[in-house]
């Protein structure tokens, strides 16, 4: 499992560390960790809807912050459970850009066991950093 939940950071929220060799893998793993808090069985999500995303931020840290909040937005506003299918992250003159494809389906209470309602990613102990092994993120979700 490329992420681990942590009980030592926030007692009323959910925290996790995610790590990966590449930035794209880190974003995928952090997205799965975030979605796993909200829905019990990610493997049961049918890939019937596709959403294209394009985000730009000043650095990798804020880009992941926006990306995870985008997933939460789609869950709340569109009732969609989405998982990253393809992600490309690149540097440009305006910062760091993510282009990607998310796939999933509308929440079906008969099929999806929803657990915790995540409201947002918080800045509490939030961090994304490059390491000798790749990338590491610490994320706290407001629930």
mmCIF file of C-alpha atoms in Angstrom:
data_model
loop_
_atom_site.group_PDB
_atom_site.id
_atom_site.type_symbol
_atom_site.label_atom_id
_atom_site.label_comp_id
_atom_site.label_asym_id
_atom_site.label_seq_id
_atom_site.Cartn_x
_atom_site.Cartn_y
_atom_site.Cartn_z
ATOM 1 C CA UNK A 1 0.000 0.000 0.000
ATOM 2 C CA UNK A 2 1.625 3.276 -1.076
ATOM 3 C CA UNK A 3 -0.095 5.218 1.713
ATOM 4 C CA UNK A 4 -0.579 4.839 5.461
ATOM 5 C CA UNK A 5 -3.195 6.435 7.704
ATOM 6 C CA UNK A 6 -1.895 8.232 10.794
ATOM 7 C CA UNK A 7 -3.652 8.672 14.113
ATOM 8 C CA UNK A 8 -0.923 10.803 15.662
ATOM 9 C CA UNK A 9 -1.509 14.036 13.733
ATOM 10 C CA UNK A 10 -5.165 15.007 14.072
ATOM 11 C CA UNK A 11 -7.687 13.425 16.393
ATOM 12 C CA UNK A 12 -10.893 14.796 14.864
ATOM 13 C CA UNK A 13 -9.696 14.509 11.264
ATOM 14 C CA UNK A 14 -8.074 11.825 9.094
ATOM 15 C CA UNK A 15 -4.374 12.048 8.258
ATOM 16 C CA UNK A 16 -2.176 9.986 5.964
ATOM 17 C CA UNK A 17 1.290 9.805 4.475
ATOM 18 C CA UNK A 18 1.697 8.865 0.817
ATOM 19 C CA UNK A 19 4.922 8.123 -1.030
ATOM 20 C CA UNK A 20 5.965 7.202 -4.545
ATOM 21 C CA UNK A 21 8.880 7.286 -6.958
ATOM 22 C CA UNK A 22 7.241 9.808 -9.291
ATOM 23 C CA UNK A 23 5.050 12.830 -8.739
ATOM 24 C CA UNK A 24 2.244 11.334 -10.858
ATOM 25 C CA UNK A 25 2.273 8.164 -8.711
ATOM 26 C CA UNK A 26 2.178 10.285 -5.553
ATOM 27 C CA UNK A 27 -0.900 12.141 -6.808
ATOM 28 C CA UNK A 28 -2.618 8.831 -7.734
ATOM 29 C CA UNK A 29 -1.832 7.273 -4.355
ATOM 30 C CA UNK A 30 -2.934 10.360 -2.403
ATOM 31 C CA UNK A 31 -6.166 10.428 -4.444
ATOM 32 C CA UNK A 32 -6.841 6.768 -3.636
ATOM 33 C CA UNK A 33 -6.129 7.366 0.056
ATOM 34 C CA UNK A 34 -8.539 10.331 0.054
ATOM 35 C CA UNK A 35 -11.265 8.421 -1.785
ATOM 36 C CA UNK A 36 -10.802 5.359 0.449
ATOM 37 C CA UNK A 37 -11.746 7.497 3.457
ATOM 38 C CA UNK A 38 -15.062 8.348 1.762
ATOM 39 C CA UNK A 39 -15.990 5.084 0.022
ATOM 40 C CA UNK A 40 -15.358 1.587 1.334
ATOM 41 C CA UNK A 41 -14.672 -0.337 -1.878
ATOM 42 C CA UNK A 42 -12.788 1.628 -4.530
ATOM 43 C CA UNK A 43 -12.469 -1.477 -6.696
ATOM 44 C CA UNK A 44 -16.274 -1.548 -6.927
ATOM 45 C CA UNK A 45 -16.417 1.854 -8.626
ATOM 46 C CA UNK A 46 -17.424 1.412 -12.256
ATOM 47 C CA UNK A 47 -15.537 3.525 -14.759
ATOM 48 C CA UNK A 48 -18.608 4.827 -16.591
ATOM 49 C CA UNK A 49 -17.907 8.576 -16.504
ATOM 50 C CA UNK A 50 -14.820 10.500 -17.526
ATOM 51 C CA UNK A 51 -13.795 13.958 -16.344
ATOM 52 C CA UNK A 52 -10.832 15.883 -17.768
ATOM 53 C CA UNK A 53 -8.924 18.051 -15.316
ATOM 54 C CA UNK A 54 -6.338 20.778 -15.794
ATOM 55 C CA UNK A 55 -4.870 22.552 -12.791
ATOM 56 C CA UNK A 56 -1.971 24.972 -12.436
ATOM 57 C CA UNK A 57 -0.301 26.048 -9.227
ATOM 58 C CA UNK A 58 2.924 27.679 -8.103
ATOM 59 C CA UNK A 59 4.447 24.424 -6.796
ATOM 60 C CA UNK A 60 3.854 20.687 -6.368
ATOM 61 C CA UNK A 61 2.600 21.117 -2.808
ATOM 62 C CA UNK A 62 -0.259 23.451 -3.723
ATOM 63 C CA UNK A 63 -1.027 21.452 -6.874
ATOM 64 C CA UNK A 64 -1.683 18.297 -4.829
ATOM 65 C CA UNK A 65 -3.769 20.374 -2.403
ATOM 66 C CA UNK A 66 -5.957 21.641 -5.274
ATOM 67 C CA UNK A 67 -6.131 18.215 -6.929
ATOM 68 C CA UNK A 68 -7.408 16.422 -3.820
ATOM 69 C CA UNK A 69 -9.905 19.218 -3.143
ATOM 70 C CA UNK A 70 -11.090 18.846 -6.755
ATOM 71 C CA UNK A 71 -11.931 15.183 -6.094
ATOM 72 C CA UNK A 72 -13.856 16.205 -2.975
ATOM 73 C CA UNK A 73 -15.686 18.890 -4.977
ATOM 74 C CA UNK A 74 -16.843 16.343 -7.584
ATOM 75 C CA UNK A 75 -18.075 14.057 -4.793
ATOM 76 C CA UNK A 76 -20.055 16.878 -3.157
ATOM 77 C CA UNK A 77 -21.280 18.907 -6.152
ATOM 78 C CA UNK A 78 -21.733 16.212 -8.809
ATOM 79 C CA UNK A 79 -22.089 13.092 -6.591
ATOM 80 C CA UNK A 80 -19.206 11.464 -8.487
ATOM 81 C CA UNK A 81 -16.662 9.024 -7.106
ATOM 82 C CA UNK A 82 -13.604 9.534 -9.297
ATOM 83 C CA UNK A 83 -10.224 7.834 -9.493
ATOM 84 C CA UNK A 84 -7.273 9.125 -11.547
ATOM 85 C CA UNK A 85 -6.883 7.168 -14.780
ATOM 86 C CA UNK A 86 -4.128 9.244 -16.396
ATOM 87 C CA UNK A 87 -2.082 12.077 -14.945
ATOM 88 C CA UNK A 88 0.706 14.192 -16.407
ATOM 89 C CA UNK A 89 2.493 16.801 -14.332
ATOM 90 C CA UNK A 90 4.885 19.284 -15.907
ATOM 91 C CA UNK A 91 6.582 22.582 -15.173
ATOM 92 C CA UNK A 92 5.700 25.664 -17.186
ATOM 93 C CA UNK A 93 6.344 29.402 -17.000
ATOM 94 C CA UNK A 94 3.253 29.750 -14.821
ATOM 95 C CA UNK A 95 4.249 27.039 -12.314
ATOM 96 C CA UNK A 96 3.379 23.361 -12.170
ATOM 97 C CA UNK A 97 0.570 22.016 -14.344
ATOM 98 C CA UNK A 98 -1.495 18.859 -13.990
ATOM 99 C CA UNK A 99 -3.479 17.446 -16.877
ATOM 100 C CA UNK A 100 -5.434 14.312 -16.280
ATOM 101 C CA UNK A 101 -8.363 12.050 -16.773
ATOM 102 C CA UNK A 102 -10.525 10.958 -13.861
ATOM 103 C CA UNK A 103 -12.909 8.036 -14.167
ATOM 104 C CA UNK A 104 -15.689 6.772 -11.992
ATOM 105 C CA UNK A 105 -19.413 6.903 -11.510
ATOM 106 C CA UNK A 106 -22.239 8.626 -9.703
ATOM 107 C CA UNK A 107 -22.722 7.602 -6.091
ATOM 108 C CA UNK A 108 -25.241 4.765 -5.854
ATOM 109 C CA UNK A 109 -26.293 4.183 -2.215
ATOM 110 C CA UNK A 110 -27.343 0.636 -3.089
ATOM 111 C CA UNK A 111 -23.826 -0.204 -4.327
ATOM 112 C CA UNK A 112 -21.450 2.223 -2.649
ATOM 113 C CA UNK A 113 -20.895 2.020 1.062
ATOM 114 C CA UNK A 114 -20.031 5.585 1.962
ATOM 115 C CA UNK A 115 -18.178 5.954 5.232
ATOM 116 C CA UNK A 116 -16.704 9.325 6.234
ATOM 117 C CA UNK A 117 -17.765 12.609 4.658
ATOM 118 C CA UNK A 118 -14.555 14.435 3.808
ATOM 119 C CA UNK A 119 -15.100 18.186 3.630
ATOM 120 C CA UNK A 120 -11.665 19.372 2.470
ATOM 121 C CA UNK A 121 -7.916 18.991 2.618
ATOM 122 C CA UNK A 122 -6.468 21.159 5.389
ATOM 123 C CA UNK A 123 -3.126 22.914 5.734
ATOM 124 C CA UNK A 124 -2.534 21.339 9.171
ATOM 125 C CA UNK A 125 0.868 19.590 8.921
ATOM 126 C CA UNK A 126 0.311 19.395 5.149
ATOM 127 C CA UNK A 127 3.518 18.867 3.170
ATOM 128 C CA UNK A 128 4.825 17.581 -0.149
ATOM 129 C CA UNK A 129 8.541 17.040 -0.487
ATOM 130 C CA UNK A 130 11.070 15.461 -2.804
ATOM 131 C CA UNK A 131 13.156 12.762 -1.114
ATOM 132 C CA UNK A 132 16.042 10.553 -2.176
ATOM 133 C CA UNK A 133 13.483 7.787 -2.883
ATOM 134 C CA UNK A 134 11.042 9.994 -4.818
ATOM 135 C CA UNK A 135 8.171 12.002 -3.350
ATOM 136 C CA UNK A 136 6.414 12.081 0.043
ATOM 137 C CA UNK A 137 3.206 13.805 1.152
ATOM 138 C CA UNK A 138 1.515 14.277 4.507
ATOM 139 C CA UNK A 139 -2.189 15.118 4.171
ATOM 140 C CA UNK A 140 -4.883 15.901 6.750
ATOM 141 C CA UNK A 141 -8.526 15.648 5.677
ATOM 142 C CA UNK A 142 -11.218 17.684 7.427
ATOM 143 C CA UNK A 143 -14.085 15.306 8.201
#
